[in-house]
mmCIF file with all atom_site columns, N, CA and C in Angstrom:
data_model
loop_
_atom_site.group_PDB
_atom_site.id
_atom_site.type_symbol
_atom_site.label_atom_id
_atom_site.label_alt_id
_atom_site.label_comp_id
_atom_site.label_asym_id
_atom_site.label_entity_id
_atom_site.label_seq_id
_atom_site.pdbx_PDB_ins_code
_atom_site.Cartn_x
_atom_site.Cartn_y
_atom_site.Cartn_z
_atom_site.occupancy
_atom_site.B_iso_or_equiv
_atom_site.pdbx_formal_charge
_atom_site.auth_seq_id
_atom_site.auth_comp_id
_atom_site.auth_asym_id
_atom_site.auth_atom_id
_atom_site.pdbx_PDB_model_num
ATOM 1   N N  . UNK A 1 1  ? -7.643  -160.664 90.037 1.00 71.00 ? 1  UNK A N  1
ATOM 2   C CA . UNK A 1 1  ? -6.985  -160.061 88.902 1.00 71.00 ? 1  UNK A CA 1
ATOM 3   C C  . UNK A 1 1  ? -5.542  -159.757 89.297 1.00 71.00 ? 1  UNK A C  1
ATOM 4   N N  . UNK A 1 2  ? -4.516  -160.667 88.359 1.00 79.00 ? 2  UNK A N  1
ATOM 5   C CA . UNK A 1 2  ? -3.422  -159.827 88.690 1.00 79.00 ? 2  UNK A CA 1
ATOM 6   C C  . UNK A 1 2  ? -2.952  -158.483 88.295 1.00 79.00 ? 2  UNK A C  1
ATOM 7   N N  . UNK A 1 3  ? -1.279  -158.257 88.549 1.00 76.00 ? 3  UNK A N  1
ATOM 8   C CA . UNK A 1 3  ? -1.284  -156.305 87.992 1.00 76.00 ? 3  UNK A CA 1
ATOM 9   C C  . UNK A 1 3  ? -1.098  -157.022 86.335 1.00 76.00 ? 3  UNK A C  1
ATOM 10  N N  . UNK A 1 4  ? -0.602  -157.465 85.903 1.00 78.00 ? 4  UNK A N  1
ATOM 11  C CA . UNK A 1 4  ? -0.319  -157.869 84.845 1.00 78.00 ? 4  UNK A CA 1
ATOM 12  C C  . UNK A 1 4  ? -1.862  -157.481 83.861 1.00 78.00 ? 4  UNK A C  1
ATOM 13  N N  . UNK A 1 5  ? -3.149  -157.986 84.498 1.00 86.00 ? 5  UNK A N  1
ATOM 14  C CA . UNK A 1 5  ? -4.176  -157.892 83.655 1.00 86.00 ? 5  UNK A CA 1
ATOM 15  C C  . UNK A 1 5  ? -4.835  -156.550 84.695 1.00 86.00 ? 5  UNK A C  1
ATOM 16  N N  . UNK A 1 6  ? -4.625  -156.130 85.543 1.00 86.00 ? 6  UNK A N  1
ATOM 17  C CA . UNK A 1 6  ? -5.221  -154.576 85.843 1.00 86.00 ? 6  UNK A CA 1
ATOM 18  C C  . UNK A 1 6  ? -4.508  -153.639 85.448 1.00 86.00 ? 6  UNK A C  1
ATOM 19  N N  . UNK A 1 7  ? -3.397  -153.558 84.520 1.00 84.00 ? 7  UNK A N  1
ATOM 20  C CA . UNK A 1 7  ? -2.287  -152.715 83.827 1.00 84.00 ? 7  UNK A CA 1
ATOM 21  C C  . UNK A 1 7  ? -3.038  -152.565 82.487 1.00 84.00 ? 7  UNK A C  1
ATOM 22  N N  . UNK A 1 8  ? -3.192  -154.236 81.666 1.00 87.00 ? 8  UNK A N  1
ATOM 23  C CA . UNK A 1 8  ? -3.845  -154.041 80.876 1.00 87.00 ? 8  UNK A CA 1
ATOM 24  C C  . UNK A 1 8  ? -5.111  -153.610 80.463 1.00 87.00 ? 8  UNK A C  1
ATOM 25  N N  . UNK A 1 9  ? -5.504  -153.708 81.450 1.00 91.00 ? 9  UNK A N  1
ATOM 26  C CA . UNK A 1 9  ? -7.170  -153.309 81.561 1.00 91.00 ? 9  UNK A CA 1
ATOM 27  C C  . UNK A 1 9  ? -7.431  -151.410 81.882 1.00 91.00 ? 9  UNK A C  1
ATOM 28  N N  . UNK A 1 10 ? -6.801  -150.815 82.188 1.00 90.00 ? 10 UNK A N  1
ATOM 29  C CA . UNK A 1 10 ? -6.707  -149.585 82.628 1.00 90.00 ? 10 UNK A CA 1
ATOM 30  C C  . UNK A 1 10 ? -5.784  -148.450 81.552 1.00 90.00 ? 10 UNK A C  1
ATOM 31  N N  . UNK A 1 11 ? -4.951  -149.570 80.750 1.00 89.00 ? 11 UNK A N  1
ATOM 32  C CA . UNK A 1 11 ? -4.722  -148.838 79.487 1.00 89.00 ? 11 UNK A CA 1
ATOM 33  C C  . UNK A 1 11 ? -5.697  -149.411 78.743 1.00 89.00 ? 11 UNK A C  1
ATOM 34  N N  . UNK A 1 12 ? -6.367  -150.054 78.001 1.00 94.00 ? 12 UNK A N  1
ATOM 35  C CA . UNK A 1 12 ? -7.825  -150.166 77.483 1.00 94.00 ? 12 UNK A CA 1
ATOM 36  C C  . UNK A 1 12 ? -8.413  -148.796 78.071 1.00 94.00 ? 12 UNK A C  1
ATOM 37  N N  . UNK A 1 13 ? -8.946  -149.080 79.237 1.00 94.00 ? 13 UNK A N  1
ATOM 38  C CA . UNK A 1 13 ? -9.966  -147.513 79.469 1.00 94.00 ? 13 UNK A CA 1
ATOM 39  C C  . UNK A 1 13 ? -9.584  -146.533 78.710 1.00 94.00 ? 13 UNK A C  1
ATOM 40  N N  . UNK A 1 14 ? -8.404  -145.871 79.155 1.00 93.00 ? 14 UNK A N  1
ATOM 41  C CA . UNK A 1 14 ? -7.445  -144.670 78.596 1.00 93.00 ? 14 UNK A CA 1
ATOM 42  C C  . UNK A 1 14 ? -7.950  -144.822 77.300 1.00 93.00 ? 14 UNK A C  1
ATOM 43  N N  . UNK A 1 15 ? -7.058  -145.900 76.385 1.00 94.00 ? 15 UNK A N  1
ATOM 44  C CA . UNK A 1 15 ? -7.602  -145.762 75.097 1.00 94.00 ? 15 UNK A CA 1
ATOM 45  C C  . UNK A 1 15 ? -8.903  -145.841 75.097 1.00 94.00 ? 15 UNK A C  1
ATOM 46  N N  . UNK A 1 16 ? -9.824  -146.316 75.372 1.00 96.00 ? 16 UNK A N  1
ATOM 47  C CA . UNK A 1 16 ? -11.722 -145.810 74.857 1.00 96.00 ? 16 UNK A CA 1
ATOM 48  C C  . UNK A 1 16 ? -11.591 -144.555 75.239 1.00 96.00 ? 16 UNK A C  1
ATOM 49  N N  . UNK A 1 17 ? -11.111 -143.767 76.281 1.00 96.00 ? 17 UNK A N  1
ATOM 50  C CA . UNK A 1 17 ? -11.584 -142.755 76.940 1.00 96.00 ? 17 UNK A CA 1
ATOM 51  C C  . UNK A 1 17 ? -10.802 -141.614 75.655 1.00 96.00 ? 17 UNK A C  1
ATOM 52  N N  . UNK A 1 18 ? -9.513  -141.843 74.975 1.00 95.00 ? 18 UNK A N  1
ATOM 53  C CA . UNK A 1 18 ? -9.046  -140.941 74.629 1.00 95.00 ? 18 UNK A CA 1
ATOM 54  C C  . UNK A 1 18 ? -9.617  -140.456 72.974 1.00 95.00 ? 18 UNK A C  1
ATOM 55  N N  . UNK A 1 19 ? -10.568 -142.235 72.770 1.00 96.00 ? 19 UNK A N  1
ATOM 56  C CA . UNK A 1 19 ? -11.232 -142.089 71.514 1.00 96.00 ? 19 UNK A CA 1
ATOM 57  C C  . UNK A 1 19 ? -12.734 -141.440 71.666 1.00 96.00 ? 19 UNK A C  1
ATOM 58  N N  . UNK A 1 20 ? -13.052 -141.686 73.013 1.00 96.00 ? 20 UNK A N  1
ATOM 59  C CA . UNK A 1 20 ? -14.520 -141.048 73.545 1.00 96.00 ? 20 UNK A CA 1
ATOM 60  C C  . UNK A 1 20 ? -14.394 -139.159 73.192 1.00 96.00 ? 20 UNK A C  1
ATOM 61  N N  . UNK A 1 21 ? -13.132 -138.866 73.747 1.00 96.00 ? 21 UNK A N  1
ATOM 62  C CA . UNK A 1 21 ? -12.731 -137.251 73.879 1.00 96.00 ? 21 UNK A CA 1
ATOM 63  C C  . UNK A 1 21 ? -13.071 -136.792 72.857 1.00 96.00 ? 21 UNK A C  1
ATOM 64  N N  . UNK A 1 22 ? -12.621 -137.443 71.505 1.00 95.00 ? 22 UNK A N  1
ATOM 65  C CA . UNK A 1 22 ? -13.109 -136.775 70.145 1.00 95.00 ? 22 UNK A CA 1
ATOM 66  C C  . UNK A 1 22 ? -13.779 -136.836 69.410 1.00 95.00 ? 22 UNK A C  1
ATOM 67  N N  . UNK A 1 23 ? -15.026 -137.512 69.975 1.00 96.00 ? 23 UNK A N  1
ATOM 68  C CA . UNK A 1 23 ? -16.469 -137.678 69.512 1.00 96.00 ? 23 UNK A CA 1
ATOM 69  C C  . UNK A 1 23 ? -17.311 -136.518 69.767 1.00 96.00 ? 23 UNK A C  1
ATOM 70  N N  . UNK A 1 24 ? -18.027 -136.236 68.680 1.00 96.00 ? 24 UNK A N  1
ATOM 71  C CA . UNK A 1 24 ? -18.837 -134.706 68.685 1.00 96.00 ? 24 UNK A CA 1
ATOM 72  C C  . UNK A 1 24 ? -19.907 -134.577 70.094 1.00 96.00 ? 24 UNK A C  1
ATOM 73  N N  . UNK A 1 25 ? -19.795 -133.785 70.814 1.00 96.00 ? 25 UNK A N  1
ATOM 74  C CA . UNK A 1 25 ? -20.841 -134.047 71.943 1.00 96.00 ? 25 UNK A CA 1
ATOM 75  C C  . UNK A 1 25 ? -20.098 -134.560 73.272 1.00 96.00 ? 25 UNK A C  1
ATOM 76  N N  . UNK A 1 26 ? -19.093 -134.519 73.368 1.00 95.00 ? 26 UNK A N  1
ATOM 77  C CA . UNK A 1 26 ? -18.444 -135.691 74.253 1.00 95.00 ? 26 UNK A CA 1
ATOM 78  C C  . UNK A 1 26 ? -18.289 -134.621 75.423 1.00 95.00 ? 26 UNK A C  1
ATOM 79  N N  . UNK A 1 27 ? -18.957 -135.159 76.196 1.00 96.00 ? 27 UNK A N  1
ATOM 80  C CA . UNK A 1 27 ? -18.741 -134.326 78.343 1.00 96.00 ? 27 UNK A CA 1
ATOM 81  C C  . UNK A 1 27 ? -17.060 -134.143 78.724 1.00 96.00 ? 27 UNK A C  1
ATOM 82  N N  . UNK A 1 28 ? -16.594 -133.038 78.234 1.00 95.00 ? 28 UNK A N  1
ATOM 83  C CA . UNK A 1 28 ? -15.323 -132.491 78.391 1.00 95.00 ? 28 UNK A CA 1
ATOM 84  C C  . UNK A 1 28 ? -14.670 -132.828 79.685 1.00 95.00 ? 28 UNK A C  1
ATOM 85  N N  . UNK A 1 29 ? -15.822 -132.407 80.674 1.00 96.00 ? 29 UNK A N  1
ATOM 86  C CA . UNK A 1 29 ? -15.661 -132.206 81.861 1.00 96.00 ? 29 UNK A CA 1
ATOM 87  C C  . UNK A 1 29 ? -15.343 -134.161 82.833 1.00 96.00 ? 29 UNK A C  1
ATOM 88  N N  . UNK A 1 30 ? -16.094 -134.832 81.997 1.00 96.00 ? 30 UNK A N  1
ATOM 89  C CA . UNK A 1 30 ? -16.136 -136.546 82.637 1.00 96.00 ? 30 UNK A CA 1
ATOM 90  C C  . UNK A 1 30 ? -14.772 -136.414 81.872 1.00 96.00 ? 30 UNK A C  1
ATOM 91  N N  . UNK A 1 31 ? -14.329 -136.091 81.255 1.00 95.00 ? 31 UNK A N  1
ATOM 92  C CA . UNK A 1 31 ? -12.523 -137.006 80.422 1.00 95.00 ? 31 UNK A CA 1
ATOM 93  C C  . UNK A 1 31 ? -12.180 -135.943 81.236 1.00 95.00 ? 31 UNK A C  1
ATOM 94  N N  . UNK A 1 32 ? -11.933 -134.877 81.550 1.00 95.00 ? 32 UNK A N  1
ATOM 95  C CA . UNK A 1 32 ? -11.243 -134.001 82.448 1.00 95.00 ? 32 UNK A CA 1
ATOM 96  C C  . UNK A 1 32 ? -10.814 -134.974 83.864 1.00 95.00 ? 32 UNK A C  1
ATOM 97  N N  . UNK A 1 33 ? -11.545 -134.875 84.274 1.00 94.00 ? 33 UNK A N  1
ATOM 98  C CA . UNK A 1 33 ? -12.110 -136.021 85.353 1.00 94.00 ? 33 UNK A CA 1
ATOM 99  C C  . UNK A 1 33 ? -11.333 -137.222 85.298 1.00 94.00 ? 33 UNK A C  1
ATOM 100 N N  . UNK A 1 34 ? -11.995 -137.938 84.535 1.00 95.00 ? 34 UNK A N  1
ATOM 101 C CA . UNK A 1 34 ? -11.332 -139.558 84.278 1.00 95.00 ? 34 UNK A CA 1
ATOM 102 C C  . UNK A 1 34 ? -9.594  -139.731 83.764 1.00 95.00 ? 34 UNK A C  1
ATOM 103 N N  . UNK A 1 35 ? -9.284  -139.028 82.953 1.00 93.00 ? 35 UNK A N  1
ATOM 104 C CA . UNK A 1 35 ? -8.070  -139.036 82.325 1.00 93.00 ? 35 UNK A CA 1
ATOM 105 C C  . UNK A 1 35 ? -7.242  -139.030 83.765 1.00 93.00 ? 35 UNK A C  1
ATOM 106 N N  . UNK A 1 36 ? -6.902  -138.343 84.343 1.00 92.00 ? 36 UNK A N  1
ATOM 107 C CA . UNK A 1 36 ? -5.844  -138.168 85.190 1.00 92.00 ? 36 UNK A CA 1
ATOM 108 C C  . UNK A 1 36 ? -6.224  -139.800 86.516 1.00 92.00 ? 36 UNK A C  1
ATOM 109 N N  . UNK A 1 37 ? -7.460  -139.500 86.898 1.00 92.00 ? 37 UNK A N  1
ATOM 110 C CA . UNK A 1 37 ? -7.799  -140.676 88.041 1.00 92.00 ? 37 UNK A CA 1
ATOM 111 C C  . UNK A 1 37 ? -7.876  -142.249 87.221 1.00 92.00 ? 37 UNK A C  1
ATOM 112 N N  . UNK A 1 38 ? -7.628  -142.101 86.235 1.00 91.00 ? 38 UNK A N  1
ATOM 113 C CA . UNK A 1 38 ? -7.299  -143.667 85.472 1.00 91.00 ? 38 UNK A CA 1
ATOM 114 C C  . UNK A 1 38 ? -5.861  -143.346 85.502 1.00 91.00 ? 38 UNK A C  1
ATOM 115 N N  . UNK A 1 39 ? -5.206  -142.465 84.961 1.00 87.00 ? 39 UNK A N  1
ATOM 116 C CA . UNK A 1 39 ? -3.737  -142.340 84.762 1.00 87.00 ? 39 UNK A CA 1
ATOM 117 C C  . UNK A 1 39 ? -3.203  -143.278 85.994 1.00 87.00 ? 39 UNK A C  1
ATOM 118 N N  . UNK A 1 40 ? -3.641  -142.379 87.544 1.00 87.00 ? 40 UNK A N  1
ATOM 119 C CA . UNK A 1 40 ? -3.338  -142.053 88.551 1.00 87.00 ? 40 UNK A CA 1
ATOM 120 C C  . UNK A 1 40 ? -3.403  -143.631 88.993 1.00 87.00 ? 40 UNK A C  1
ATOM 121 N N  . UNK A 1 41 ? -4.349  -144.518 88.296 1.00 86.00 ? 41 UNK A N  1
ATOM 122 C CA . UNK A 1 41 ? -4.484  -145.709 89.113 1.00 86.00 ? 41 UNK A CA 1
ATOM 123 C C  . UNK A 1 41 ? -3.808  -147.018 88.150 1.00 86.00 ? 41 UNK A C  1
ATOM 124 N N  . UNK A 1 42 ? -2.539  -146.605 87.727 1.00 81.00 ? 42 UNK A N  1
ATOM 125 C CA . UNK A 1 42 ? -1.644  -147.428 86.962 1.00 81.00 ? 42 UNK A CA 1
ATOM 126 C C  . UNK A 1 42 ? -1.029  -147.780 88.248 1.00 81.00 ? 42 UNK A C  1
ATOM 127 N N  . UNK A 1 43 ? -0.117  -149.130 87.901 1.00 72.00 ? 43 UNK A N  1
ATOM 128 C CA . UNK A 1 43 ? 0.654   -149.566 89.412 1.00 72.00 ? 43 UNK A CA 1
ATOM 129 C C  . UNK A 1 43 ? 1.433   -149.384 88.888 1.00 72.00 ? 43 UNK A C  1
ATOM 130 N N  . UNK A 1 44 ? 2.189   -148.503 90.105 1.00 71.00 ? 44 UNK A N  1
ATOM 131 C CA . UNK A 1 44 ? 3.416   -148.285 90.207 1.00 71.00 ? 44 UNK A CA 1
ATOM 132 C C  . UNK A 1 44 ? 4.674   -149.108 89.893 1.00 71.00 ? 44 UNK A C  1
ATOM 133 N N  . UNK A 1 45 ? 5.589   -149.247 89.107 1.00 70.00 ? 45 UNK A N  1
ATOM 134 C CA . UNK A 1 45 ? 6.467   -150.170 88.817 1.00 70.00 ? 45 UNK A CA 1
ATOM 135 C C  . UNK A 1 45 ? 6.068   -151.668 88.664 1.00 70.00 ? 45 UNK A C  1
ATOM 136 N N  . UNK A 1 46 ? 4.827   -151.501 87.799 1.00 70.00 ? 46 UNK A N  1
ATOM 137 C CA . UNK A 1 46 ? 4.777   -152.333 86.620 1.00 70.00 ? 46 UNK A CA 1
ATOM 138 C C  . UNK A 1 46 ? 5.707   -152.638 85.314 1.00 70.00 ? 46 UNK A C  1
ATOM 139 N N  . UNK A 1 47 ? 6.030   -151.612 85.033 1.00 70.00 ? 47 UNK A N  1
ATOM 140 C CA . UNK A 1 47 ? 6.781   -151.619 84.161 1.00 70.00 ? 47 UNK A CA 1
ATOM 141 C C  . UNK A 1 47 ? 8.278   -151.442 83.967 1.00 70.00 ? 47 UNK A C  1
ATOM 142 N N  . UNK A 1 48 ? 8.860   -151.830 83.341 1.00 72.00 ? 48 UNK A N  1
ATOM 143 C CA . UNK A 1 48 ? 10.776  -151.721 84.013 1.00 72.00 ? 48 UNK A CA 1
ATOM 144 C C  . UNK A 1 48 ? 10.607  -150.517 83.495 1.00 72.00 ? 48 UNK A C  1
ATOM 145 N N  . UNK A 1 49 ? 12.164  -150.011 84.008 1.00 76.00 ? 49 UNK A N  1
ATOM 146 C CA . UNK A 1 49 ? 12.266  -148.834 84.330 1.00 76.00 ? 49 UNK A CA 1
ATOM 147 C C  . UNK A 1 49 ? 13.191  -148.291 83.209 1.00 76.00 ? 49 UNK A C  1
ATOM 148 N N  . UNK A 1 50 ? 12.890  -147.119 82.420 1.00 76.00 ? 50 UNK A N  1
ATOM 149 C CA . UNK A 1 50 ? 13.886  -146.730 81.387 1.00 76.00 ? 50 UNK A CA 1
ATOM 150 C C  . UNK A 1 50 ? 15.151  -146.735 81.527 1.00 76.00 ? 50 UNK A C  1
ATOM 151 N N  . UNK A 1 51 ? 15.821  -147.002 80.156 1.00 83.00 ? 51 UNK A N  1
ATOM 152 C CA . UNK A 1 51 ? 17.398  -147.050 80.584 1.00 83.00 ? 51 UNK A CA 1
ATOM 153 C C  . UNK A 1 51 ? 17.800  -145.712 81.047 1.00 83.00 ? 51 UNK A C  1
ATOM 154 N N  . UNK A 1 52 ? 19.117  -145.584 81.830 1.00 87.00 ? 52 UNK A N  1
ATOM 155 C CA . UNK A 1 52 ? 19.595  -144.757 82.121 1.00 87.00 ? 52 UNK A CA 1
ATOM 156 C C  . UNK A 1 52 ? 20.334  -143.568 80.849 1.00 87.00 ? 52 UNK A C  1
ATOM 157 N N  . UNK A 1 53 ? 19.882  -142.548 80.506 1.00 86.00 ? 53 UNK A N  1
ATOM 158 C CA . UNK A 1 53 ? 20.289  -141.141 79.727 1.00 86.00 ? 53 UNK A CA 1
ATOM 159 C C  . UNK A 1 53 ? 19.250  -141.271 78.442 1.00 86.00 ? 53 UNK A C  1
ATOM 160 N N  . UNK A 1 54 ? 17.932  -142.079 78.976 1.00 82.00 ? 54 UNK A N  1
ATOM 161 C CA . UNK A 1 54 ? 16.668  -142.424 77.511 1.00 82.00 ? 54 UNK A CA 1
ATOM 162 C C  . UNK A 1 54 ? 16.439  -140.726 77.701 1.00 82.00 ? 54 UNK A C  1
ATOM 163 N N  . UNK A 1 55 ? 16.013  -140.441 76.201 1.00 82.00 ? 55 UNK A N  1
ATOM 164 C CA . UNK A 1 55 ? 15.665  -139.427 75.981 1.00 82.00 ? 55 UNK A CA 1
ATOM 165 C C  . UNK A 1 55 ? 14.532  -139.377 75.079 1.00 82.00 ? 55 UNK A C  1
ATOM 166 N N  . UNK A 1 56 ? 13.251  -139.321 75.162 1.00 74.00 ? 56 UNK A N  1
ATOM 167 C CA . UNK A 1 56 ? 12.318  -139.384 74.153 1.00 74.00 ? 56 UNK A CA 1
ATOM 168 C C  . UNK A 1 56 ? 12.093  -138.616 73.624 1.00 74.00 ? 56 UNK A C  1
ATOM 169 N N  . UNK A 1 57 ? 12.582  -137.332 73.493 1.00 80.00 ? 57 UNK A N  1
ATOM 170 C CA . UNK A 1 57 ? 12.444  -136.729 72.367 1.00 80.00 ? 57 UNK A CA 1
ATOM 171 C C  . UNK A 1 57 ? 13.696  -136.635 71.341 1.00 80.00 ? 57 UNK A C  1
ATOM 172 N N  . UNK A 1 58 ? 14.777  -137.833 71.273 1.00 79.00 ? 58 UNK A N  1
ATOM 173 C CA . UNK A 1 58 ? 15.990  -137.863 70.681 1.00 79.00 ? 58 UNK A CA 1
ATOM 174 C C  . UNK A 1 58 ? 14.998  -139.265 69.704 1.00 79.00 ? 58 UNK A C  1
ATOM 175 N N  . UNK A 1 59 ? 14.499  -138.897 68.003 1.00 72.00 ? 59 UNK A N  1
ATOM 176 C CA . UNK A 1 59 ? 14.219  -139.950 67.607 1.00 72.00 ? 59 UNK A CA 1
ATOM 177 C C  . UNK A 1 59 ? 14.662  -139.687 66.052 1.00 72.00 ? 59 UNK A C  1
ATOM 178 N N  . UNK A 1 60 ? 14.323  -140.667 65.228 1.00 71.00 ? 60 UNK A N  1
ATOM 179 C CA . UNK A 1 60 ? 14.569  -140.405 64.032 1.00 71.00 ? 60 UNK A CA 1
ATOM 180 C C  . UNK A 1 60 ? 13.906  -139.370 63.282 1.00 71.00 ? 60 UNK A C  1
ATOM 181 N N  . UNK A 1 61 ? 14.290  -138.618 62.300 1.00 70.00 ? 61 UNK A N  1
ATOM 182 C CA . UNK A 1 61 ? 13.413  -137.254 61.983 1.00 70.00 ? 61 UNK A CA 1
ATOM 183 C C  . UNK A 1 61 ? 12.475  -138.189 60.592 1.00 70.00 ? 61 UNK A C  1
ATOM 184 N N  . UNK A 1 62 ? 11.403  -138.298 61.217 1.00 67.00 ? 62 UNK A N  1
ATOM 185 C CA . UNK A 1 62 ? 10.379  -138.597 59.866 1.00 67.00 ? 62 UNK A CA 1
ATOM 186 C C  . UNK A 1 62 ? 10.050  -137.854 58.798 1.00 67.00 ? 62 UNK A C  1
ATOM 187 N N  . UNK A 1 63 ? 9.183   -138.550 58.058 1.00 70.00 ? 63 UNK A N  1
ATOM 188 C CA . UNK A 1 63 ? 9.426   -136.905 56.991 1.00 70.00 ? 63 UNK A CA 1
ATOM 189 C C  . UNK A 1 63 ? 8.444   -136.576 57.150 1.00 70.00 ? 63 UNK A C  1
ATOM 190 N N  . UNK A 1 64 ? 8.069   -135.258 57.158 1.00 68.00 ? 64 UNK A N  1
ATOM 191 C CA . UNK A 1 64 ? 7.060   -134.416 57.262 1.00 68.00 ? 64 UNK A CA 1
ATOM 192 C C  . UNK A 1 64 ? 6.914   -134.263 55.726 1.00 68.00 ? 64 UNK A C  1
ATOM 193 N N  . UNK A 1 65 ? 5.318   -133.574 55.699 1.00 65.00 ? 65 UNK A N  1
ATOM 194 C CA . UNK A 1 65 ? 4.938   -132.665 54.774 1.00 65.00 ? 65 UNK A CA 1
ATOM 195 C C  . UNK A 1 65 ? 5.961   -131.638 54.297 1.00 65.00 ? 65 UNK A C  1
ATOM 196 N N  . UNK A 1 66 ? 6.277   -131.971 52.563 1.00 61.00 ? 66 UNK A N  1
ATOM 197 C CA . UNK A 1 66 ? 6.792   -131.013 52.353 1.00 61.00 ? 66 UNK A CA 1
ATOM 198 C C  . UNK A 1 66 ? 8.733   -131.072 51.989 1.00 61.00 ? 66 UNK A C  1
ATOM 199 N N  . UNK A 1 67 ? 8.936   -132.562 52.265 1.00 54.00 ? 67 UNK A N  1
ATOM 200 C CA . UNK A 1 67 ? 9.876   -133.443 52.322 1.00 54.00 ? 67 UNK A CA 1
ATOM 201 C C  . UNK A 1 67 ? 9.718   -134.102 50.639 1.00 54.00 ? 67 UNK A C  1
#
């Protein structure tokens, strides 16, 4: 497997895991668990690297409720 498809494959988990979390009944304690040690096992500089002065919370103001 390259990183290319163990990148993709490990965000898959995340997402099942983050849709598992909000299912009625769901073991708090296994996504406690799993969330961070899947996070944790992304490779490192897979991905390029943000531009220099990115700011993610600088975005367009959507409209909210109430707009």
């Amino acid at each position: 497997m390259d990183a290319h498809e163990d990148f993709e494959r490990t965000v898959q988990l995340l997402g099942a895991l983050a849709l598992y979390a909000h299912l009625p009944g769901t073991d708090e304690e296994f996504v406690a668990v799993m969330a961070p040690a899947l996070a944790a096992s992304l490779a490192c500089g897979f991905l390029p690297p943000l531009p220099p002065g990115y700011d993610p919370t600088d975005r367009p103001d959507y409209p909210r409720q109430g707009w």
